[in-house]
Coordinates of C-alpha atoms and ligand atoms in Angstrom, one line a residue:
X1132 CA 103.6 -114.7 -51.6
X1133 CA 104.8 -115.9 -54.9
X1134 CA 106.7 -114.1 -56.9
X1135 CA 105.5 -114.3 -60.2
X1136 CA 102.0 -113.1 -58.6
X1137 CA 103.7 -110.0 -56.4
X1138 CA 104.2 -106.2 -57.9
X1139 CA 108.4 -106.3 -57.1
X1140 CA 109.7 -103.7 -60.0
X1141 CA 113.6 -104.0 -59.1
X1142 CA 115.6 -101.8 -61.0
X1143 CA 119.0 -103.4 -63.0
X1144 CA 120.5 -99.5 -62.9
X1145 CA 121.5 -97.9 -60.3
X1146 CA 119.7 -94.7 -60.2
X1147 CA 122.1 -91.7 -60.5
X1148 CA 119.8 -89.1 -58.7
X1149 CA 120.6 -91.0 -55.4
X1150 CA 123.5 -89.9 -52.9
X1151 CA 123.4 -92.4 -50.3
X1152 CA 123.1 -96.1 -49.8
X1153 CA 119.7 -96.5 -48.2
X1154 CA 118.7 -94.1 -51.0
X1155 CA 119.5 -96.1 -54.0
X1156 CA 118.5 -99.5 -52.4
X1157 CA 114.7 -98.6 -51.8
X1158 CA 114.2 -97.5 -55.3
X1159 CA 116.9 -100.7 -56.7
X1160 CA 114.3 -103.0 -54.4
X1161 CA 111.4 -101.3 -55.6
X1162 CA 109.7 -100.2 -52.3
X1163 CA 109.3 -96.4 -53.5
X1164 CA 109.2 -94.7 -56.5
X1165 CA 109.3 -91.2 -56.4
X1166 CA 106.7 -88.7 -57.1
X1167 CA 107.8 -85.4 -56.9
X1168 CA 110.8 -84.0 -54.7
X1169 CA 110.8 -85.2 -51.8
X1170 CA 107.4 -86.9 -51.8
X1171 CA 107.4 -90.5 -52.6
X1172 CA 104.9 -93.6 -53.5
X1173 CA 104.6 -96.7 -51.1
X1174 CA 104.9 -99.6 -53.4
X1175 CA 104.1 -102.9 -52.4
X1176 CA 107.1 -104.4 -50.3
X1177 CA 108.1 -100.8 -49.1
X1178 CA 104.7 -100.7 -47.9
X1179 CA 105.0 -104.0 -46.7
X1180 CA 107.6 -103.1 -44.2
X1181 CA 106.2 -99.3 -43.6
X1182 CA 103.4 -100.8 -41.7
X1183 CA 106.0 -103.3 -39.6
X1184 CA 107.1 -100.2 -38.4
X1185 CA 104.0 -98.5 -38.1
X1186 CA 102.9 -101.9 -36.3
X1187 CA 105.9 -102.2 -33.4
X1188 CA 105.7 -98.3 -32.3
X1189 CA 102.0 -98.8 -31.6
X1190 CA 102.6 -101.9 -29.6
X1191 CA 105.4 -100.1 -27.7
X1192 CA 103.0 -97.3 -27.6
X1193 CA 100.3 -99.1 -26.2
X1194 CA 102.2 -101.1 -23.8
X1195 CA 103.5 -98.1 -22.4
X1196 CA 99.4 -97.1 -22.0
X1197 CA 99.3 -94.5 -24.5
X1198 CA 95.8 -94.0 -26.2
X1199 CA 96.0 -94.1 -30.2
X1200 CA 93.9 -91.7 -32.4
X1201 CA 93.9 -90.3 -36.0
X1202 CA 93.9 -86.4 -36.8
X1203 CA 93.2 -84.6 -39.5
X1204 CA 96.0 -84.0 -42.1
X1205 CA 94.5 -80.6 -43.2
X1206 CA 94.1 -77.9 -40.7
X1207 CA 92.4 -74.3 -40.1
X1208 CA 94.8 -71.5 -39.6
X1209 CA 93.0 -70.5 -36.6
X1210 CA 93.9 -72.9 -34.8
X1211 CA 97.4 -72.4 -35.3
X1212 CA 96.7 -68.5 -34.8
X1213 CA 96.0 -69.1 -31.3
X1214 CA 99.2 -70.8 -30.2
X1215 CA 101.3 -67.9 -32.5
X1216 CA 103.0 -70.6 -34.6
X1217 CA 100.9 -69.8 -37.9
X1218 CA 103.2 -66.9 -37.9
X1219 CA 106.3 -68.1 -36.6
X1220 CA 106.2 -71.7 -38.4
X1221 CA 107.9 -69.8 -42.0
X1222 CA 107.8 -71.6 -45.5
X1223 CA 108.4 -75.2 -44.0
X1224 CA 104.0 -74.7 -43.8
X1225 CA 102.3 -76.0 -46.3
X1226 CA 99.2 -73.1 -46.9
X1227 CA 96.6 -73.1 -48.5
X1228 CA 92.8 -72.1 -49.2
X1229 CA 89.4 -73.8 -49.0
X1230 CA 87.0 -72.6 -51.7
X1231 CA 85.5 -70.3 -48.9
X1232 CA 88.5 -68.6 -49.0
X1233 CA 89.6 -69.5 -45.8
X1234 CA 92.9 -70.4 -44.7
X1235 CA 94.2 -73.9 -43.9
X1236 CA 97.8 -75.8 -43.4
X1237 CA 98.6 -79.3 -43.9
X1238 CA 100.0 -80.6 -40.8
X1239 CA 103.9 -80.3 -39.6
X1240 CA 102.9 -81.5 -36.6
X1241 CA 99.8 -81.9 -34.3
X1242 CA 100.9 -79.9 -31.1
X1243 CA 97.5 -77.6 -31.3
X1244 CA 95.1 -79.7 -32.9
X1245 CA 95.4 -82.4 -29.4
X1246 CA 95.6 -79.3 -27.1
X1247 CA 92.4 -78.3 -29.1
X1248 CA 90.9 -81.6 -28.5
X1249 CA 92.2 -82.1 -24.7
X1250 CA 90.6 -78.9 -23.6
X1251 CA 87.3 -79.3 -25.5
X1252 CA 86.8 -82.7 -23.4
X1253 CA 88.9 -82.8 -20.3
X1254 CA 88.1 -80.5 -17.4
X1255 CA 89.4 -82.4 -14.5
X1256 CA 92.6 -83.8 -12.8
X1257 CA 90.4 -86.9 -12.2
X1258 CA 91.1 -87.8 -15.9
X1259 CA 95.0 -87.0 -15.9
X1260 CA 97.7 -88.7 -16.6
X1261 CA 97.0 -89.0 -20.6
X1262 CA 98.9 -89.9 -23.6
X1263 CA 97.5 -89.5 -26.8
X1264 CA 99.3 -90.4 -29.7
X1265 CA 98.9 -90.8 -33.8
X1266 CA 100.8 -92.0 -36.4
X1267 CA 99.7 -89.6 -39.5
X1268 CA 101.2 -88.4 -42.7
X1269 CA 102.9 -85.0 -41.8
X1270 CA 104.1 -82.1 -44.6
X1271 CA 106.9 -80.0 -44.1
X1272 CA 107.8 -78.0 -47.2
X1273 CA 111.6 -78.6 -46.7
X1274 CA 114.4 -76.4 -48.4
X1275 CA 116.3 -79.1 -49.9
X1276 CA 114.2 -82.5 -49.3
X1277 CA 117.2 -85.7 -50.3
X1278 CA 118.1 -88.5 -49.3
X1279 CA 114.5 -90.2 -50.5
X1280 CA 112.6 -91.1 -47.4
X1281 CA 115.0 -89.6 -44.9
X1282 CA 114.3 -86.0 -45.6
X1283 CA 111.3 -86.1 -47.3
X1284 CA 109.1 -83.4 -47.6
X1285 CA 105.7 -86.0 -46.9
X1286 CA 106.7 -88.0 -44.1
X1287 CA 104.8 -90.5 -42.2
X1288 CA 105.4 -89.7 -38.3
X1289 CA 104.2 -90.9 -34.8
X1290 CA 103.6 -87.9 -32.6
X1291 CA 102.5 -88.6 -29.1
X1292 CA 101.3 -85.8 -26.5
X1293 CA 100.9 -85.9 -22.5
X1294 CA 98.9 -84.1 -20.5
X1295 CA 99.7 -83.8 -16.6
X1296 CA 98.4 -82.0 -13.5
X1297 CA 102.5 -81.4 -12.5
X1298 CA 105.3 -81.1 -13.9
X1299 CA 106.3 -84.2 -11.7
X1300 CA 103.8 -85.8 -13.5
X1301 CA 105.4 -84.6 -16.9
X1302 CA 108.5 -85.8 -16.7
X1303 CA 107.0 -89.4 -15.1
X1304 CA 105.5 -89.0 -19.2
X1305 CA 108.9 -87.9 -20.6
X1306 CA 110.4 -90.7 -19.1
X1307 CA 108.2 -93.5 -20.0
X1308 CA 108.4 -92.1 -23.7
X1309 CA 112.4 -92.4 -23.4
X1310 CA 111.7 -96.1 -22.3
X1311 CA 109.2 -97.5 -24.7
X1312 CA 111.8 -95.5 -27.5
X1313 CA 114.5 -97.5 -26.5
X1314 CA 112.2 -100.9 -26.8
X1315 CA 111.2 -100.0 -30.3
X1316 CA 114.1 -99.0 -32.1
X1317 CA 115.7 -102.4 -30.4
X1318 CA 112.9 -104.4 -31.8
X1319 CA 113.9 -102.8 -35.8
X1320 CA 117.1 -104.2 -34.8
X1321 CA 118.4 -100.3 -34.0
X1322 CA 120.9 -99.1 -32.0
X1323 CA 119.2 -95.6 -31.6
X1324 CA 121.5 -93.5 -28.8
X1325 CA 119.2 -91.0 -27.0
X1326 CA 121.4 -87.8 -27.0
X1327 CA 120.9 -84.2 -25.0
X1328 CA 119.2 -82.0 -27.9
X1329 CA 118.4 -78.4 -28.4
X1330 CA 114.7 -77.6 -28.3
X1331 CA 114.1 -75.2 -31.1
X1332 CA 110.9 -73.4 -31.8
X1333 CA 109.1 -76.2 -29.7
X1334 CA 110.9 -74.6 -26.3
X1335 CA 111.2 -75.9 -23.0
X1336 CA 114.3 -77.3 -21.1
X1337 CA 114.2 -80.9 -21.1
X1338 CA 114.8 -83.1 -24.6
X1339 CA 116.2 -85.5 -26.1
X1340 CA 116.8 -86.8 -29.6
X1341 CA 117.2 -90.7 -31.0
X1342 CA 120.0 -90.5 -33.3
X1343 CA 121.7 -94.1 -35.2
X1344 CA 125.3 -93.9 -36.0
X1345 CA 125.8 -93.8 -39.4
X1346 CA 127.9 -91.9 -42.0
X1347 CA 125.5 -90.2 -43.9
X1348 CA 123.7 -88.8 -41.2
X1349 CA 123.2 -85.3 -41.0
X1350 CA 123.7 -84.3 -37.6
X1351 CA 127.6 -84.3 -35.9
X1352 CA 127.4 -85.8 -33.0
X1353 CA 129.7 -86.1 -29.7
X1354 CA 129.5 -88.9 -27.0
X1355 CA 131.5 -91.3 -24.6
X1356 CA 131.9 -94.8 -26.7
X1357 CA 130.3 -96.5 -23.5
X1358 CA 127.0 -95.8 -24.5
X1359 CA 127.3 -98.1 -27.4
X1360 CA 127.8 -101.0 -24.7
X1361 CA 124.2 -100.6 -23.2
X1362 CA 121.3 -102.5 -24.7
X1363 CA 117.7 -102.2 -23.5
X1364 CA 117.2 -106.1 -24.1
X1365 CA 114.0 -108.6 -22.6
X1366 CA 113.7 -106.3 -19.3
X1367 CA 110.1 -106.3 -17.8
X1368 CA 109.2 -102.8 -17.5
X1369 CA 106.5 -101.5 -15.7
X1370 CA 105.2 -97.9 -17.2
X1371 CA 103.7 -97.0 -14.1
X1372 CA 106.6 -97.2 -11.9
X1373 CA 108.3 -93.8 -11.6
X1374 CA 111.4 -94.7 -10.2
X1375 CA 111.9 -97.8 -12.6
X1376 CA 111.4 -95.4 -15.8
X1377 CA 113.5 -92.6 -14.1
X1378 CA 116.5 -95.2 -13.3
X1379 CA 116.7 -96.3 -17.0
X1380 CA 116.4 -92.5 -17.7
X1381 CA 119.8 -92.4 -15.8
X1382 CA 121.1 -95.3 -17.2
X1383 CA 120.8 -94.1 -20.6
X1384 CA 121.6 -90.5 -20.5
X1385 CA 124.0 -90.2 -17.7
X1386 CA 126.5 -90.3 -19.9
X1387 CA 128.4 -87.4 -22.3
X1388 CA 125.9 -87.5 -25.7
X1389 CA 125.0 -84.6 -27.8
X1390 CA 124.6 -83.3 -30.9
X1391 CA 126.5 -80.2 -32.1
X1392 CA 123.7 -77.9 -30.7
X1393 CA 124.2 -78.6 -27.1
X1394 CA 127.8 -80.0 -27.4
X1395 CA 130.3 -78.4 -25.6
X1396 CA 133.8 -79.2 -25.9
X1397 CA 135.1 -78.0 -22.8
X1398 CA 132.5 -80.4 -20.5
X1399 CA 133.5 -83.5 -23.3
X1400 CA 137.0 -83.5 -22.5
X1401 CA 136.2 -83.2 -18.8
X1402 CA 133.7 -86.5 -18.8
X1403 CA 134.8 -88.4 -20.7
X1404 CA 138.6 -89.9 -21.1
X1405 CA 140.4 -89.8 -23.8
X1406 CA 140.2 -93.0 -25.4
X1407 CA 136.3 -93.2 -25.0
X1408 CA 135.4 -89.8 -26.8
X1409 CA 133.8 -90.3 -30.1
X1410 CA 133.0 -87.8 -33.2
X1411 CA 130.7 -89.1 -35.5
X1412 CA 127.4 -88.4 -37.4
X1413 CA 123.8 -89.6 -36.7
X1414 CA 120.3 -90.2 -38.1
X1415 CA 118.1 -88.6 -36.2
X1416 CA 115.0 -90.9 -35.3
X1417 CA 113.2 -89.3 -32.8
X1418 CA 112.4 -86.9 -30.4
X1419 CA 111.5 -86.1 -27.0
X1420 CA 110.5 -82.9 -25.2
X1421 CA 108.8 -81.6 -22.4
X1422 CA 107.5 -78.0 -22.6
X1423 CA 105.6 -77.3 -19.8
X1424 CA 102.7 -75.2 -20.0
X1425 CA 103.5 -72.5 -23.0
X1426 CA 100.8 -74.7 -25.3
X1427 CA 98.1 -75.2 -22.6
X1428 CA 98.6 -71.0 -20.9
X1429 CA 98.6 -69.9 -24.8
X1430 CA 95.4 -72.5 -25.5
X1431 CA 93.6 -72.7 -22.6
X1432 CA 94.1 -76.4 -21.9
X1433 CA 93.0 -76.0 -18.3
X1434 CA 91.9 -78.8 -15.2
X1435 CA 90.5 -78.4 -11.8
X1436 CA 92.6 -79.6 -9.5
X1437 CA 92.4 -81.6 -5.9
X1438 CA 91.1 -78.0 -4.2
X1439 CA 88.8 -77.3 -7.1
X1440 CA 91.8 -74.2 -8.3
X1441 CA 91.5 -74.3 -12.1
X1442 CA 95.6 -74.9 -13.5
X1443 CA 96.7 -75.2 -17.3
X1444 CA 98.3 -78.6 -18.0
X1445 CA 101.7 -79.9 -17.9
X1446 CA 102.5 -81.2 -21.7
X1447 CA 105.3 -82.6 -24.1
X1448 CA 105.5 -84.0 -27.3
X1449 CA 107.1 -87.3 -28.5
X1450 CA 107.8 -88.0 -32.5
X1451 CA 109.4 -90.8 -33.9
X1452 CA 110.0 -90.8 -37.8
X1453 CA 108.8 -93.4 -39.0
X1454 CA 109.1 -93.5 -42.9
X1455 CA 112.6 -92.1 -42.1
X1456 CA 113.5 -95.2 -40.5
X1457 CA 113.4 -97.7 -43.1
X1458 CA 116.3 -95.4 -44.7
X1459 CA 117.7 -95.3 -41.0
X1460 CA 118.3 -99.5 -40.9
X1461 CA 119.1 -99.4 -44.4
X1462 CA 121.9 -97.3 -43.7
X1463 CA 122.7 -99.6 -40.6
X1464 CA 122.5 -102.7 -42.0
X1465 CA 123.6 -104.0 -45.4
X1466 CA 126.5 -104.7 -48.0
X1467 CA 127.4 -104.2 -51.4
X1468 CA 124.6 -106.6 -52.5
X1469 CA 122.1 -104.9 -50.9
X1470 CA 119.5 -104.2 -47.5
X1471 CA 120.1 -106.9 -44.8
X1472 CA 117.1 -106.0 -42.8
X1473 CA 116.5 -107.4 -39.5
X1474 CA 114.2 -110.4 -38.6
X1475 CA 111.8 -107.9 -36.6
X1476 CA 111.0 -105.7 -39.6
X1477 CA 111.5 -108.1 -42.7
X1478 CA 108.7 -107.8 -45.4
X1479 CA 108.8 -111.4 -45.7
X1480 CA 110.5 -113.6 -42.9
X1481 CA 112.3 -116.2 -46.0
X1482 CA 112.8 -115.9 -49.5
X1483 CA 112.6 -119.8 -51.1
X1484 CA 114.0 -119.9 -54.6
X1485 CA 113.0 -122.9 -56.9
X1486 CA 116.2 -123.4 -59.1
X1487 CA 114.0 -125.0 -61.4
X1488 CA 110.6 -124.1 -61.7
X1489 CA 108.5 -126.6 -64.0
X1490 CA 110.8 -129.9 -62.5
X1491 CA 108.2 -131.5 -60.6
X1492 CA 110.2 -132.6 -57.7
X1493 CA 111.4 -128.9 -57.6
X1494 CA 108.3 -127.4 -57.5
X1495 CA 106.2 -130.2 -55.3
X1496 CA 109.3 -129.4 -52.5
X1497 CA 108.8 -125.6 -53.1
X1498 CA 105.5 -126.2 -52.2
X1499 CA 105.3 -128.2 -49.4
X1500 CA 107.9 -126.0 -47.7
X1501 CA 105.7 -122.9 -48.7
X1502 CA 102.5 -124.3 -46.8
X1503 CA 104.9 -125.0 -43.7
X1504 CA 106.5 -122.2 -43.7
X1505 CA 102.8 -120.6 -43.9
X1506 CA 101.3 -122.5 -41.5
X1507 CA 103.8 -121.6 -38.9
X1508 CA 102.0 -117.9 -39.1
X1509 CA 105.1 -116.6 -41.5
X1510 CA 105.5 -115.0 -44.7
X1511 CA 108.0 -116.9 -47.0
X1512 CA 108.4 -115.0 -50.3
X1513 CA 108.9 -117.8 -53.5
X1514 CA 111.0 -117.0 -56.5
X1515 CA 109.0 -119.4 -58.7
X1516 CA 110.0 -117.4 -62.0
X1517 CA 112.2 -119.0 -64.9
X1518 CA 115.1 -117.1 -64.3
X1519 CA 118.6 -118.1 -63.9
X1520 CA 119.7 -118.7 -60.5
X1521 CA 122.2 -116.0 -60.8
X1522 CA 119.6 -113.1 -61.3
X1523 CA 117.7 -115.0 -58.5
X1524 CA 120.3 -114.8 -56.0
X1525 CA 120.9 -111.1 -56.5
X1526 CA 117.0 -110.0 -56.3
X1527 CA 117.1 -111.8 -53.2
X1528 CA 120.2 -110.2 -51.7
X1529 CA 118.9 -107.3 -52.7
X1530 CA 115.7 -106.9 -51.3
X1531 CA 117.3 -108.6 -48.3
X1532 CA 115.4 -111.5 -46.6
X1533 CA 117.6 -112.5 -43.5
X1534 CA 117.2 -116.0 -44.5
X1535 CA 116.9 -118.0 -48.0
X1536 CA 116.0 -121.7 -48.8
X1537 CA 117.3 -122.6 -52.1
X1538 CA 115.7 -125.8 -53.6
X1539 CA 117.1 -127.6 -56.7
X1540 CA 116.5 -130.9 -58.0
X1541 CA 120.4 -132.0 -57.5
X1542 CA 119.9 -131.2 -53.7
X1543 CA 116.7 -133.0 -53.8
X1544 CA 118.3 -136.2 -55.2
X1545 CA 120.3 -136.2 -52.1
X1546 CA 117.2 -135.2 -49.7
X1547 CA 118.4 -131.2 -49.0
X1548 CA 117.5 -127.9 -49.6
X1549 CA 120.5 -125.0 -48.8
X1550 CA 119.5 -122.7 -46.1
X1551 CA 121.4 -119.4 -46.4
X1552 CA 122.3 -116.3 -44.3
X1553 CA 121.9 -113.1 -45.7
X1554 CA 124.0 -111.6 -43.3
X1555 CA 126.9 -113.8 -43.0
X1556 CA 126.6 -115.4 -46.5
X1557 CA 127.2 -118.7 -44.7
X1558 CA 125.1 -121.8 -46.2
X1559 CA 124.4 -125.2 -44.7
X1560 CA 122.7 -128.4 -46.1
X1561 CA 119.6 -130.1 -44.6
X1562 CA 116.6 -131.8 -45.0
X1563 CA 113.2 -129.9 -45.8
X1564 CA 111.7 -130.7 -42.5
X1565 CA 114.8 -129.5 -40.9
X1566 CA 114.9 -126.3 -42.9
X1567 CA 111.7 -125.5 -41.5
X1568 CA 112.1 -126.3 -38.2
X1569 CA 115.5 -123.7 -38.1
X1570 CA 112.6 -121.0 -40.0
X1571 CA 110.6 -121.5 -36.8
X1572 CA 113.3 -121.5 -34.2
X1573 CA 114.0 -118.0 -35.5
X1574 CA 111.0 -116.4 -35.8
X1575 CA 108.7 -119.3 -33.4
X1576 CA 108.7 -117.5 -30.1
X1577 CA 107.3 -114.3 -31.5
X1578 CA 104.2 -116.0 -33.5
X1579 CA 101.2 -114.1 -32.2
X1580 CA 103.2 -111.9 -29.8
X1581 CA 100.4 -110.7 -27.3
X1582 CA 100.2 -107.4 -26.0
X1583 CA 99.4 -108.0 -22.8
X1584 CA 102.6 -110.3 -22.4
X1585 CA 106.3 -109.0 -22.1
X1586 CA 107.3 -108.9 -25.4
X1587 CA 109.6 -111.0 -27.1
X1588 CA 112.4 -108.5 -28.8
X1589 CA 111.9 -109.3 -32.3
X1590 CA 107.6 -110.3 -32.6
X1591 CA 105.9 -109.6 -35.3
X1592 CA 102.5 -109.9 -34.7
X1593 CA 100.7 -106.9 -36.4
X1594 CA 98.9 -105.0 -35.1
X1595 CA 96.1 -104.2 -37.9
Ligands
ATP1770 P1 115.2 -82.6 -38.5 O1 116.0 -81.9 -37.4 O2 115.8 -83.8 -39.0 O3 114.6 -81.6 -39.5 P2 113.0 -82.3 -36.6 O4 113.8 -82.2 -35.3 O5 112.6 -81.0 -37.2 O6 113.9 -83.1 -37.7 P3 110.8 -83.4 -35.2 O7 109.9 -82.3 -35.2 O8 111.6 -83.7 -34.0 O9 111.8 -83.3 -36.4 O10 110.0 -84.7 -35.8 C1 110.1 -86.0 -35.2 C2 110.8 -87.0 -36.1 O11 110.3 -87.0 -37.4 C3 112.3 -86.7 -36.3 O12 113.0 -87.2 -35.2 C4 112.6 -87.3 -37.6 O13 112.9 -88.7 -37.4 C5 111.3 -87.3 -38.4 N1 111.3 -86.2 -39.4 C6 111.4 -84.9 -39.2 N2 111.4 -84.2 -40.4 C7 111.4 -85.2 -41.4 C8 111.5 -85.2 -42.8 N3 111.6 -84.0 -43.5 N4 111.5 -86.4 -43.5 C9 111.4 -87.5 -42.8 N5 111.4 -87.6 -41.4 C10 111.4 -86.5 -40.7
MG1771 MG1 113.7 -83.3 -33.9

């Protein structure tokens, strides 16, 4: 992409309406502009790295042989009548009514609407184990929607559901959802801890929440500084292999992590030594739970089983938040210049900058390393605008490619572009050819990352 052709509106001011850093840089960068509290509009390179996101939890999804779908945004009350949370969901429900006077709900969540569709097509144990997942806009009429993306009142959100003949079965489901978690937040470049949680108005005993270290998160949070140690990494999983999924389980959680509704102070101090206890604040990311059958009893999401005895369904729902991470990474990664976003979610995977757009040798090398960089199957993004090099420097720490080529006709006399380091700010000299080569090294093994291979950490192949 080229600049001077791309819709980037950076802002010079720092808007004062936002509190935190991940807040301020995503409207600075111009990937959202806000619409209305709490409700936002996708613009182009916000966008851009929304459906990165979107792109890696469905490959994690798949690979871990969930089945994607879409569902409806806009709901009948009915539905929701039957499982008693029409009721009990309060003012976080969006309501409304059709022009037949009947009542409808845009989505918080998609609990009933798959139990509606499970039990209106599967009667048998023949067709169990199933995931079914989406990744939909969801509405939840927050109290005090802030933060821009990370509390948002419309929020784009992968919710997956399982249906199993046992609970055995269930928590095989619970733990492969734990597992292909870990994978994806790794591949955004996340550190995402899973931590014991409280269920809520969901119910059931078993969850846990995804929460990312960072000081403006929202929730308190309690765990044994060993955790931060483990990392998921290259490891060939295979989803189907209970006692592989249950031992990173273990691995994971075995450990003292909670937020402040399930901490208790007494059991801290008791597992974990002194020196290794940690108080700090997360982002939640996710969620896991498994509820049993209080949606499928209440429904009537029922299967014959092996001696033809009709039983309701073992379920539990999975969400990640998926608009919520780009302000998650944002918090964990960048500096006073702005986002440093990691090479598996990056809009574009290089920014060039022509210092001299106009000088034909400037321009003809901006070029060529364009069409390389291109050919290799990346994204470079070209600052071909007359601008001083200053301003061009800061949009691009801003909007914060991991890596820059900067091309200038004095370099060029000598045969070098300067190929910079967003992160550590360090710069080294080389040859074009060589430039592009170090672009490929980085990103090479991941070009058209296959899904039915073990994925390299960091692809990013798309999906659609
Ligand atoms: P929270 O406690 O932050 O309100 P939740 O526990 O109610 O979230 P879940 O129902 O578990 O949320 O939804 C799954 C994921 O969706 C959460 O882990 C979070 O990442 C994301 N999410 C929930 N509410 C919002 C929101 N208002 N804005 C953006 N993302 C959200
Ligand atoms: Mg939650």
């Amino acid at each position: 992409m080229r600049l001077s052709r791309y819709f980037l509106p950076v802002l010079k001011e720092t808007p004062s309406e936002a509190k935190i850093v991940s807040h301020r840089y995503m409207l600075r960068a111009g990937l959202i502009k806000q619409a209305s509290a709490g409700i936002y509009s996708w613009l182009p390179m916000g966008f851009k790295i929304l459906r990165k996101l979107e792109n890696i939890v469905h490959q994690e999804q798949q690979r871990a042989g969930h089945i994607p779908m879409l569902m409806p945004t806009l709901q009948t009350a009915d539905l929701w009548r039957e499982s008693g949370r029409y009721d009990a969901y309060g003012p976080e429900m969006l309501r409304m009514k059709d022009r037949h006077d009947r009542d409808m709900l845009f989505s918080p969540t998609a609990e009933e609407m798959f139990t509606d569709v499970f039990r209106s097509n599967v009667t048998s144990y023949k067709d169990l184990p199933l995931t079914l997942y989406q990744i939909q806009w969801k509405f939840r009429d927050e109290i005090r929607p802030r933060f821009g993306v990370m509390r948002g009142r419309e929020f784009f959100m992968k919710d997956g559901y399982n249906f199993d003949l046992t609970k055995e079965d269930a928590l095989h489901a619970y733990n492969r959802h734990l597992v292909s978690y870990l994978r994806t937040y790794e591949r955004m470049g996340l550190q995402a801890i899973p931590m014991r949680a409280d269920s809520g108005p969901i119910g059931g005993d078993y969850t846990h929440e995804f929460l990312v270290l960072a000081e403006t998160g929202e929730s308190e949070v309690f765990y044994d500084s060993q955790i931060t140690d483990l990392t998921f990494g290259d490891r060939e999983i295979d989803y189907d292999d209970v006692a592989q999924c249950q031992a990173v389980l273990e691995e994971f959680t075995s450990r003292y992590a909670r937020t402040d509704e399930t901490h208790v102070e007494d059991e801290f101090t008791a597992q974990v030594p002194e020196d290794r206890r940690r108080v700090a604040r997360g982002i939640e990311v996710g969620q896991i739970f498994y509820f049993g059958t209080q949606y499928s009893d209440k429904m009537g999401a029922m299967v014959t089983d092996e001696n033809g005895v009709r039983v309701p369904v073992h379920m539990g729902s999975h969400g990640i938040g998926v608009s919520r991470l780009l302000g998650a990474i944002i918090e964990a990664s960048h500096d006073d210049k702005g986002i440093i976003w990691p090479e598996g979610v990056t809009p574009f995977h290089c920014g060039i900058v022509n210092l001299k757009p106009g000088v034909a040798e400037a321009d003809e090398a901006c070029d060529a390393l364009y069409k390389s960089i291109t050919a290799l199957g990346l994204e470079p993004l070209l600052d071909d605008r007359k601008d001083s090099a200053g301003a061009k420097f800061a949009t691009m720490d801003l909007i914060g490619l991991p890596w820059r080529i900067t091309v200038g006709p004095r370099g060029l006399k000598n045969g070098v572009v300067e190929v910079t380091c967003r992160r550590t700010g360090e710069s080294e000299e080389m040859t074009p050819e060589m430039a592009v080569e170090k672009i490929a090294r980085i990103y090479g093994p991941h070009v058209g990352a296959d899904l039915t291979q073990p994925m390299p950490q960091r692809a990013f192949h798309t999906w659609m």
